[in-house]
Amino acid sequence: MRLFHEKLVSIAREVAFRSGERLLRQGETARGAFMIRSGELEAQVALPGGGMLTVAQLGAGDMFGETALMERGVCMASVVARSDVAGWFVDRDDFRAAVAGRDSASLEIQQWVTRVLSQKLRTANARLPEHRAAEGRPAVPPQAHARSAASFDYRPFLPMLALFEGFDAHEIGELTGGCAVFELARGAALFQAEAPAESAFLVIRGAVEVIRPQGTVERRITIAGPGELVGYLAALERRPHWASARIRESACLMELGAAHLLHHYQGASGTSVSLQRAIHRSLLQALARTNAQLIRLISHARLNAARELAEDLEKALHGQIVLSDN
């Protein structure tokens, strides 16, 4: 991570804050990333029903706000200086300009941020099944269903899908050319946890439920609708799927082979840049959902005086906010 700090510093500006100053306010528009050279800060989140929770202590070598380099969003925590602080700030627009210019260092940093976001999401979602939640339910055995050909002309719908926001027609054609399109019935298994990630899948129509099995129970992670990718993290990381997916509503899907997806994601073409941004948007949306669950569970644990549970969940939320160079 130190190498990426050094690369970011080359497009950053120096900043300084006095003790008591607020750097970020939860819910306000995120503008970029901060890297701390010296000083101490505190990150806090508002809990449902009132009250503030300190979820991170930050110091020299830490970085926060890196997700704002990828997409416009809101701050998930308030950050306040607890001493005089010095460091650097990387403005999102400056970073995006470097990426748009196909600067190799910026593209490398962008891919690094994707790996960071992916690990944050994987770690936080791994914590959630350890705690009882309303989403827990008896596991359903996988059901095999034969794929059938698409029953309609899906091509005119592709530019309308959220994944392709910002793509031009050539880029859509380049990414989707040669990819298989098929339909599956409700209840069909799309892929299983621990299976090799040979492909990612774009939902064109219908819905796919992503679930995390744990023994005899399972927990819903999310429901992916039209325009959403499923299975892409494992495909990009060349790792087995960490969750399972099955068809929630009869669906039309496009299969993007792992090698094909990785080739475009790691490139520097216009298609590659558009794909990288689309994946970042998807990751940030998934992180927002996970963080909302963590905050809800923390609030519930604190209200019920479950101190150890609350502290464990707070550690998971801490990992979502701060990156350490130590």
PDB file of C-alpha atoms in Angstrom, residues 23-284:
ATOM      1  CA  LEU A  23     -12.824  16.989   7.890  1.00  0.00           C
ATOM      2  CA  LEU A  24     -15.925  15.090   6.820  1.00  0.00           C
ATOM      3  CA  ARG A  25     -19.554  15.042   7.868  1.00  0.00           C
ATOM      4  CA  GLN A  26     -21.600  11.868   7.546  1.00  0.00           C
ATOM      5  CA  GLY A  27     -24.082  12.133   4.698  1.00  0.00           C
ATOM      6  CA  GLU A  28     -22.380  15.011   2.868  1.00  0.00           C
ATOM      7  CA  THR A  29     -21.013  14.615  -0.664  1.00  0.00           C
ATOM      8  CA  ALA A  30     -17.639  12.846  -0.696  1.00  0.00           C
ATOM      9  CA  ARG A  31     -14.963  14.813  -2.544  1.00  0.00           C
ATOM     10  CA  GLY A  32     -11.839  12.667  -2.468  1.00  0.00           C
ATOM     11  CA  ALA A  33      -9.311  10.776  -0.351  1.00  0.00           C
ATOM     12  CA  PHE A  34      -7.244  11.879   2.651  1.00  0.00           C
ATOM     13  CA  MET A  35      -3.818  10.466   3.594  1.00  0.00           C
ATOM     14  CA  ILE A  36      -2.503  11.280   7.070  1.00  0.00           C
ATOM     15  CA  ARG A  37       1.143  12.246   7.592  1.00  0.00           C
ATOM     16  CA  SER A  38       0.839  13.190  11.272  1.00  0.00           C
ATOM     17  CA  GLY A  39      -1.807  13.735  13.921  1.00  0.00           C
ATOM     18  CA  GLU A  40      -4.829  11.866  15.252  1.00  0.00           C
ATOM     19  CA  LEU A  41      -8.428  11.731  14.036  1.00  0.00           C
ATOM     20  CA  GLU A  42     -11.662  10.007  15.005  1.00  0.00           C
ATOM     21  CA  ALA A  43     -14.364   8.576  12.753  1.00  0.00           C
ATOM     22  CA  GLN A  44     -17.952   8.488  14.029  1.00  0.00           C
ATOM     23  CA  VAL A  45     -21.266   7.238  12.657  1.00  0.00           C
ATOM     24  CA  ALA A  46     -24.794   8.167  13.704  1.00  0.00           C
ATOM     25  CA  LEU A  47     -26.812   5.250  15.069  1.00  0.00           C
ATOM     26  CA  PRO A  48     -30.481   4.621  14.271  1.00  0.00           C
ATOM     27  CA  GLY A  49     -32.544   6.111  17.083  1.00  0.00           C
ATOM     28  CA  GLY A  50     -29.899   8.677  18.004  1.00  0.00           C
ATOM     29  CA  GLY A  51     -26.387   8.816  19.380  1.00  0.00           C
ATOM     30  CA  MET A  52     -22.917   8.716  17.827  1.00  0.00           C
ATOM     31  CA  LEU A  53     -20.562   5.757  17.727  1.00  0.00           C
ATOM     32  CA  THR A  54     -16.783   6.078  17.371  1.00  0.00           C
ATOM     33  CA  VAL A  55     -15.777   3.360  14.922  1.00  0.00           C
ATOM     34  CA  ALA A  56     -12.167   4.254  14.123  1.00  0.00           C
ATOM     35  CA  GLN A  57      -9.116   6.037  15.475  1.00  0.00           C
ATOM     36  CA  LEU A  58      -6.875   7.216  12.655  1.00  0.00           C
ATOM     37  CA  GLY A  59      -3.250   8.294  12.623  1.00  0.00           C
ATOM     38  CA  ALA A  60      -0.068   8.599  10.573  1.00  0.00           C
ATOM     39  CA  GLY A  61      -0.080   6.296   7.540  1.00  0.00           C
ATOM     40  CA  ASP A  62      -3.858   5.859   7.451  1.00  0.00           C
ATOM     41  CA  MET A  63      -6.027   6.693   4.467  1.00  0.00           C
ATOM     42  CA  PHE A  64      -9.777   7.247   4.232  1.00  0.00           C
ATOM     43  CA  GLY A  65     -12.260   8.351   1.583  1.00  0.00           C
ATOM     44  CA  GLU A  66     -10.614   6.335  -1.194  1.00  0.00           C
ATOM     45  CA  THR A  67     -14.010   5.221  -2.531  1.00  0.00           C
ATOM     46  CA  ALA A  68     -14.722   8.840  -3.488  1.00  0.00           C
ATOM     47  CA  LEU A  69     -11.940   8.601  -6.075  1.00  0.00           C
ATOM     48  CA  MET A  70     -14.093   6.185  -8.021  1.00  0.00           C
ATOM     49  CA  GLU A  71     -17.609   7.615  -7.935  1.00  0.00           C
ATOM     50  CA  ARG A  72     -19.551  10.462  -6.425  1.00  0.00           C
ATOM     51  CA  GLY A  73     -21.243   9.413  -3.215  1.00  0.00           C
ATOM     52  CA  VAL A  74     -21.802  10.425   0.380  1.00  0.00           C
ATOM     53  CA  CYS A  75     -19.517  10.137   3.398  1.00  0.00           C
ATOM     54  CA  MET A  76     -20.340   7.085   5.508  1.00  0.00           C
ATOM     55  CA  ALA A  77     -18.828   8.633   8.654  1.00  0.00           C
ATOM     56  CA  SER A  78     -17.917  11.977  10.206  1.00  0.00           C
ATOM     57  CA  VAL A  79     -14.178  12.506  10.752  1.00  0.00           C
ATOM     58  CA  VAL A  80     -12.887  14.972  13.359  1.00  0.00           C
ATOM     59  CA  ALA A  81      -9.277  15.982  14.156  1.00  0.00           C
ATOM     60  CA  ARG A  82      -8.344  15.134  17.746  1.00  0.00           C
ATOM     61  CA  SER A  83      -4.989  16.913  17.416  1.00  0.00           C
ATOM     62  CA  ASP A  84      -3.354  19.117  14.801  1.00  0.00           C
ATOM     63  CA  VAL A  85      -3.247  17.067  11.605  1.00  0.00           C
ATOM     64  CA  ALA A  86      -1.093  17.261   8.458  1.00  0.00           C
ATOM     65  CA  GLY A  87      -1.427  15.195   5.318  1.00  0.00           C
ATOM     66  CA  TRP A  88      -2.544  15.163   1.704  1.00  0.00           C
ATOM     67  CA  PHE A  89      -5.870  15.353  -0.100  1.00  0.00           C
ATOM     68  CA  VAL A  90      -6.548  13.812  -3.525  1.00  0.00           C
ATOM     69  CA  ASP A  91      -9.479  15.503  -5.247  1.00  0.00           C
ATOM     70  CA  ARG A  92     -11.752  13.128  -7.114  1.00  0.00           C
ATOM     71  CA  ASP A  93     -11.853  15.340 -10.219  1.00  0.00           C
ATOM     72  CA  ASP A  94      -8.057  15.474 -10.365  1.00  0.00           C
ATOM     73  CA  PHE A  95      -7.875  11.699 -10.073  1.00  0.00           C
ATOM     74  CA  ARG A  96     -10.572  11.172 -12.713  1.00  0.00           C
ATOM     75  CA  ALA A  97      -8.723  13.533 -15.081  1.00  0.00           C
ATOM     76  CA  ALA A  98      -5.575  11.438 -14.703  1.00  0.00           C
ATOM     77  CA  VAL A  99      -7.536   8.247 -15.366  1.00  0.00           C
ATOM     78  CA  ALA A 100      -9.278   9.769 -18.384  1.00  0.00           C
ATOM     79  CA  GLY A 101      -5.833  10.600 -19.755  1.00  0.00           C
ATOM     80  CA  ARG A 102      -5.011   6.877 -19.448  1.00  0.00           C
ATOM     81  CA  ASP A 103      -2.180   7.653 -17.051  1.00  0.00           C
ATOM     82  CA  SER A 104      -0.725   4.212 -16.230  1.00  0.00           C
ATOM     83  CA  ALA A 105      -0.136   4.974 -12.554  1.00  0.00           C
ATOM     84  CA  SER A 106      -3.716   6.206 -12.108  1.00  0.00           C
ATOM     85  CA  LEU A 107      -5.124   3.157 -13.874  1.00  0.00           C
ATOM     86  CA  GLU A 108      -3.037   0.935 -11.605  1.00  0.00           C
ATOM     87  CA  ILE A 109      -4.306   2.783  -8.541  1.00  0.00           C
ATOM     88  CA  GLN A 110      -7.873   2.432  -9.810  1.00  0.00           C
ATOM     89  CA  GLN A 111      -7.482  -1.328 -10.064  1.00  0.00           C
ATOM     90  CA  TRP A 112      -5.883  -1.386  -6.612  1.00  0.00           C
ATOM     91  CA  VAL A 113      -8.895   0.459  -5.164  1.00  0.00           C
ATOM     92  CA  THR A 114     -11.143  -2.169  -6.734  1.00  0.00           C
ATOM     93  CA  ARG A 115      -9.199  -4.884  -4.917  1.00  0.00           C
ATOM     94  CA  VAL A 116      -9.463  -2.923  -1.665  1.00  0.00           C
ATOM     95  CA  LEU A 117     -13.226  -2.467  -2.043  1.00  0.00           C
ATOM     96  CA  SER A 118     -13.633  -6.131  -2.941  1.00  0.00           C
ATOM     97  CA  GLN A 119     -11.757  -7.236   0.178  1.00  0.00           C
ATOM     98  CA  LYS A 120     -13.762  -4.856   2.369  1.00  0.00           C
ATOM     99  CA  LEU A 121     -17.015  -6.231   1.002  1.00  0.00           C
ATOM    100  CA  ARG A 122     -15.911  -9.848   1.349  1.00  0.00           C
ATOM    101  CA  THR A 123     -14.690  -9.339   4.932  1.00  0.00           C
ATOM    102  CA  ALA A 124     -17.805  -7.472   6.094  1.00  0.00           C
ATOM    103  CA  ASN A 125     -20.196  -9.940   4.500  1.00  0.00           C
ATOM    104  CA  ALA A 126     -18.271 -12.814   6.071  1.00  0.00           C
ATOM    105  CA  ARG A 127     -18.908 -11.242   9.494  1.00  0.00           C
ATOM    106  CA  LEU A 128     -22.648 -10.794   9.028  1.00  0.00           C
ATOM    107  CA  PRO A 129     -23.631 -14.492   8.900  1.00  0.00           C
ATOM    108  CA  GLU A 130     -21.923 -14.988  12.277  1.00  0.00           C
ATOM    109  CA  HIS A 131     -24.774 -13.058  13.892  1.00  0.00           C
ATOM    110  CA  ARG A 132     -28.454 -13.924  13.887  1.00  0.00           C
ATOM    111  CA  ALA A 133     -30.472 -11.687  11.602  1.00  0.00           C
ATOM    112  CA  ALA A 134     -33.895 -11.645   9.982  1.00  0.00           C
ATOM    113  CA  GLU A 135     -32.327 -12.787   6.699  1.00  0.00           C
ATOM    114  CA  GLY A 136     -31.345 -16.190   8.167  1.00  0.00           C
ATOM    115  CA  ARG A 137     -33.471 -19.115   6.910  1.00  0.00           C
ATOM    116  CA  PRO A 138     -33.207 -22.851   6.166  1.00  0.00           C
ATOM    117  CA  ALA A 139     -30.884 -23.604   3.254  1.00  0.00           C
ATOM    118  CA  VAL A 140     -32.467 -24.651  -0.046  1.00  0.00           C
ATOM    119  CA  PRO A 141     -30.694 -27.442  -1.993  1.00  0.00           C
ATOM    120  CA  PRO A 142     -29.458 -26.310  -5.445  1.00  0.00           C
ATOM    121  CA  GLN A 143     -31.778 -27.145  -8.327  1.00  0.00           C
ATOM    122  CA  ALA A 144     -30.431 -27.899 -11.788  1.00  0.00           C
ATOM    123  CA  HIS A 145     -32.366 -26.445 -14.730  1.00  0.00           C
ATOM    124  CA  ALA A 146     -31.496 -26.527 -18.410  1.00  0.00           C
ATOM    125  CA  ARG A 147     -30.639 -23.222 -20.050  1.00  0.00           C
ATOM    126  CA  SER A 148     -32.868 -22.118 -22.906  1.00  0.00           C
ATOM    127  CA  ALA A 149     -32.296 -19.597 -25.685  1.00  0.00           C
ATOM    128  CA  ALA A 150     -33.373 -15.991 -25.178  1.00  0.00           C
ATOM    129  CA  SER A 151     -37.068 -15.670 -26.032  1.00  0.00           C
ATOM    130  CA  PHE A 152     -36.818 -12.019 -27.164  1.00  0.00           C
ATOM    131  CA  ASP A 153     -34.406  -9.651 -28.891  1.00  0.00           C
ATOM    132  CA  TYR A 154     -32.405  -8.389 -25.911  1.00  0.00           C
ATOM    133  CA  ARG A 155     -29.946  -6.203 -27.819  1.00  0.00           C
ATOM    134  CA  PRO A 156     -32.033  -2.988 -27.902  1.00  0.00           C
ATOM    135  CA  PHE A 157     -32.300  -3.179 -24.103  1.00  0.00           C
ATOM    136  CA  LEU A 158     -28.554  -3.293 -23.392  1.00  0.00           C
ATOM    137  CA  PRO A 159     -27.918   0.504 -23.539  1.00  0.00           C
ATOM    138  CA  MET A 160     -30.744   0.997 -21.007  1.00  0.00           C
ATOM    139  CA  LEU A 161     -29.131  -1.255 -18.391  1.00  0.00           C
ATOM    140  CA  ALA A 162     -27.388   0.361 -15.426  1.00  0.00           C
ATOM    141  CA  LEU A 163     -24.145  -1.514 -16.081  1.00  0.00           C
ATOM    142  CA  PHE A 164     -23.726   0.321 -19.388  1.00  0.00           C
ATOM    143  CA  GLU A 165     -24.209   3.835 -18.045  1.00  0.00           C
ATOM    144  CA  GLY A 166     -21.441   5.899 -19.663  1.00  0.00           C
ATOM    145  CA  PHE A 167     -20.684   3.289 -22.364  1.00  0.00           C
ATOM    146  CA  ASP A 168     -20.994   4.220 -26.031  1.00  0.00           C
ATOM    147  CA  ALA A 169     -22.397   1.772 -28.584  1.00  0.00           C
ATOM    148  CA  HIS A 170     -18.931   0.594 -29.656  1.00  0.00           C
ATOM    149  CA  GLU A 171     -17.899  -0.152 -26.063  1.00  0.00           C
ATOM    150  CA  ILE A 172     -21.083  -2.122 -25.393  1.00  0.00           C
ATOM    151  CA  GLY A 173     -20.481  -4.128 -28.550  1.00  0.00           C
ATOM    152  CA  GLU A 174     -16.846  -4.769 -27.651  1.00  0.00           C
ATOM    153  CA  LEU A 175     -17.676  -6.018 -24.137  1.00  0.00           C
ATOM    154  CA  THR A 176     -20.708  -8.133 -25.075  1.00  0.00           C
ATOM    155  CA  GLY A 177     -19.604  -9.450 -28.473  1.00  0.00           C
ATOM    156  CA  GLY A 178     -19.549 -13.244 -28.528  1.00  0.00           C
ATOM    157  CA  CYS A 179     -21.070 -13.608 -25.054  1.00  0.00           C
ATOM    158  CA  ALA A 180     -23.743 -16.266 -24.598  1.00  0.00           C
ATOM    159  CA  VAL A 181     -27.261 -15.157 -23.643  1.00  0.00           C
ATOM    160  CA  PHE A 182     -29.720 -17.618 -22.113  1.00  0.00           C
ATOM    161  CA  GLU A 183     -32.771 -17.937 -19.874  1.00  0.00           C
ATOM    162  CA  LEU A 184     -33.267 -19.869 -16.630  1.00  0.00           C
ATOM    163  CA  ALA A 185     -36.443 -20.638 -14.714  1.00  0.00           C
ATOM    164  CA  ARG A 186     -37.231 -19.566 -11.148  1.00  0.00           C
ATOM    165  CA  GLY A 187     -35.329 -21.615  -8.565  1.00  0.00           C
ATOM    166  CA  ALA A 188     -32.498 -22.664 -10.864  1.00  0.00           C
ATOM    167  CA  ALA A 189     -28.978 -22.611  -9.459  1.00  0.00           C
ATOM    168  CA  LEU A 190     -26.691 -20.208 -11.330  1.00  0.00           C
ATOM    169  CA  PHE A 191     -23.496 -21.002  -9.396  1.00  0.00           C
ATOM    170  CA  GLN A 192     -22.508 -22.432  -6.017  1.00  0.00           C
ATOM    171  CA  ALA A 193     -20.246 -21.153  -3.244  1.00  0.00           C
ATOM    172  CA  GLU A 194     -16.713 -22.606  -3.442  1.00  0.00           C
ATOM    173  CA  ALA A 195     -17.134 -23.505  -7.134  1.00  0.00           C
ATOM    174  CA  PRO A 196     -14.551 -22.102  -9.606  1.00  0.00           C
ATOM    175  CA  ALA A 197     -15.595 -18.700 -10.945  1.00  0.00           C
ATOM    176  CA  GLU A 198     -15.490 -19.364 -14.660  1.00  0.00           C
ATOM    177  CA  SER A 199     -17.880 -16.537 -15.574  1.00  0.00           C
ATOM    178  CA  ALA A 200     -19.761 -13.481 -14.379  1.00  0.00           C
ATOM    179  CA  PHE A 201     -23.409 -12.942 -15.304  1.00  0.00           C
ATOM    180  CA  LEU A 202     -25.298  -9.832 -16.357  1.00  0.00           C
ATOM    181  CA  VAL A 203     -29.006  -9.799 -15.495  1.00  0.00           C
ATOM    182  CA  ILE A 204     -30.883  -8.554 -18.568  1.00  0.00           C
ATOM    183  CA  ARG A 205     -34.357  -9.429 -17.327  1.00  0.00           C
ATOM    184  CA  GLY A 206     -35.698 -11.029 -14.137  1.00  0.00           C
ATOM    185  CA  ALA A 207     -33.853 -11.305 -10.822  1.00  0.00           C
ATOM    186  CA  VAL A 208     -31.054 -13.330  -9.230  1.00  0.00           C
ATOM    187  CA  GLU A 209     -30.757 -13.942  -5.492  1.00  0.00           C
ATOM    188  CA  VAL A 210     -27.220 -14.023  -4.061  1.00  0.00           C
ATOM    189  CA  ILE A 211     -27.038 -16.069  -0.872  1.00  0.00           C
ATOM    190  CA  ARG A 212     -24.391 -17.102   1.636  1.00  0.00           C
ATOM    191  CA  PRO A 213     -24.840 -20.728   2.793  1.00  0.00           C
ATOM    192  CA  GLN A 214     -23.711 -21.661   6.301  1.00  0.00           C
ATOM    193  CA  GLY A 215     -24.414 -25.241   7.274  1.00  0.00           C
ATOM    194  CA  THR A 216     -28.150 -25.852   7.333  1.00  0.00           C
ATOM    195  CA  VAL A 217     -29.068 -22.167   6.987  1.00  0.00           C
ATOM    196  CA  GLU A 218     -28.493 -19.456   4.415  1.00  0.00           C
ATOM    197  CA  ARG A 219     -28.597 -15.677   4.411  1.00  0.00           C
ATOM    198  CA  ARG A 220     -29.579 -13.453   1.554  1.00  0.00           C
ATOM    199  CA  ILE A 221     -26.808 -11.074   0.534  1.00  0.00           C
ATOM    200  CA  THR A 222     -28.732  -9.218  -2.146  1.00  0.00           C
ATOM    201  CA  ILE A 223     -31.171  -9.532  -5.025  1.00  0.00           C
ATOM    202  CA  ALA A 224     -29.700  -8.480  -8.382  1.00  0.00           C
ATOM    203  CA  GLY A 225     -32.078  -7.090 -10.966  1.00  0.00           C
ATOM    204  CA  PRO A 226     -31.745  -5.958 -14.588  1.00  0.00           C
ATOM    205  CA  GLY A 227     -28.452  -4.226 -15.293  1.00  0.00           C
ATOM    206  CA  GLU A 228     -26.548  -5.809 -12.377  1.00  0.00           C
ATOM    207  CA  LEU A 229     -23.560  -8.161 -12.534  1.00  0.00           C
ATOM    208  CA  VAL A 230     -23.270 -11.196 -10.281  1.00  0.00           C
ATOM    209  CA  GLY A 231     -20.210 -13.341  -9.693  1.00  0.00           C
ATOM    210  CA  TYR A 232     -17.832 -10.719 -11.072  1.00  0.00           C
ATOM    211  CA  LEU A 233     -15.622 -10.316  -7.986  1.00  0.00           C
ATOM    212  CA  ALA A 234     -14.575 -13.943  -7.916  1.00  0.00           C
ATOM    213  CA  ALA A 235     -14.041 -13.882 -11.688  1.00  0.00           C
ATOM    214  CA  LEU A 236     -11.810 -10.792 -11.495  1.00  0.00           C
ATOM    215  CA  GLU A 237      -9.881 -12.142  -8.507  1.00  0.00           C
ATOM    216  CA  ARG A 238      -9.597 -15.612 -10.054  1.00  0.00           C
ATOM    217  CA  ARG A 239     -10.930 -17.137  -6.860  1.00  0.00           C
ATOM    218  CA  PRO A 240     -13.839 -19.527  -6.154  1.00  0.00           C
ATOM    219  CA  HIS A 241     -17.266 -17.983  -5.634  1.00  0.00           C
ATOM    220  CA  TRP A 242     -17.743 -16.999  -1.971  1.00  0.00           C
ATOM    221  CA  ALA A 243     -21.552 -17.013  -2.297  1.00  0.00           C
ATOM    222  CA  SER A 244     -24.175 -18.930  -4.245  1.00  0.00           C
ATOM    223  CA  ALA A 245     -26.697 -17.545  -6.736  1.00  0.00           C
ATOM    224  CA  ARG A 246     -30.066 -18.810  -7.871  1.00  0.00           C
ATOM    225  CA  ILE A 247     -32.834 -17.448 -10.022  1.00  0.00           C
ATOM    226  CA  ARG A 248     -35.368 -15.452  -8.015  1.00  0.00           C
ATOM    227  CA  GLU A 249     -37.600 -14.622 -10.995  1.00  0.00           C
ATOM    228  CA  SER A 250     -37.323 -16.253 -14.400  1.00  0.00           C
ATOM    229  CA  ALA A 251     -34.329 -14.492 -15.886  1.00  0.00           C
ATOM    230  CA  CYS A 252     -32.500 -13.699 -19.081  1.00  0.00           C
ATOM    231  CA  LEU A 253     -28.750 -13.574 -18.472  1.00  0.00           C
ATOM    232  CA  MET A 254     -25.570 -12.795 -20.375  1.00  0.00           C
ATOM    233  CA  GLU A 255     -22.493 -14.857 -19.529  1.00  0.00           C
ATOM    234  CA  LEU A 256     -19.174 -13.024 -19.560  1.00  0.00           C
ATOM    235  CA  GLY A 257     -16.300 -15.486 -19.345  1.00  0.00           C
ATOM    236  CA  ALA A 258     -13.752 -14.753 -16.611  1.00  0.00           C
ATOM    237  CA  ALA A 259     -10.859 -14.405 -19.081  1.00  0.00           C
ATOM    238  CA  HIS A 260     -12.921 -12.092 -21.313  1.00  0.00           C
ATOM    239  CA  LEU A 261     -13.986  -9.918 -18.367  1.00  0.00           C
ATOM    240  CA  LEU A 262     -10.473  -9.758 -16.943  1.00  0.00           C
ATOM    241  CA  HIS A 263      -8.983  -8.851 -20.317  1.00  0.00           C
ATOM    242  CA  HIS A 264     -11.216  -5.797 -20.619  1.00  0.00           C
ATOM    243  CA  TYR A 265     -10.969  -4.849 -16.962  1.00  0.00           C
ATOM    244  CA  GLN A 266      -7.174  -4.825 -16.972  1.00  0.00           C
ATOM    245  CA  GLY A 267      -6.887  -2.909 -20.231  1.00  0.00           C
ATOM    246  CA  ALA A 268      -6.524   0.819 -20.900  1.00  0.00           C
ATOM    247  CA  SER A 269      -9.067   1.215 -23.715  1.00  0.00           C
ATOM    248  CA  GLY A 270     -12.257   3.253 -23.522  1.00  0.00           C
ATOM    249  CA  THR A 271     -14.172   0.019 -22.942  1.00  0.00           C
ATOM    250  CA  SER A 272     -11.834  -0.861 -20.078  1.00  0.00           C
ATOM    251  CA  VAL A 273     -12.235   2.518 -18.379  1.00  0.00           C
ATOM    252  CA  SER A 274     -16.033   2.323 -18.714  1.00  0.00           C
ATOM    253  CA  LEU A 275     -16.061  -1.223 -17.322  1.00  0.00           C
ATOM    254  CA  GLN A 276     -13.852  -0.235 -14.388  1.00  0.00           C
ATOM    255  CA  ARG A 277     -16.210   2.590 -13.487  1.00  0.00           C
ATOM    256  CA  ALA A 278     -19.238   0.292 -13.769  1.00  0.00           C
ATOM    257  CA  ILE A 279     -17.646  -2.230 -11.421  1.00  0.00           C
ATOM    258  CA  HIS A 280     -16.740   0.500  -8.940  1.00  0.00           C
ATOM    259  CA  ARG A 281     -20.354   1.692  -8.904  1.00  0.00           C
ATOM    260  CA  SER A 282     -21.534  -1.840  -8.228  1.00  0.00           C
ATOM    261  CA  LEU A 283     -19.014  -2.316  -5.416  1.00  0.00           C
ATOM    262  CA  LEU A 284     -19.938   0.962  -3.742  1.00  0.00           C
TER     263      LEU A 284
END
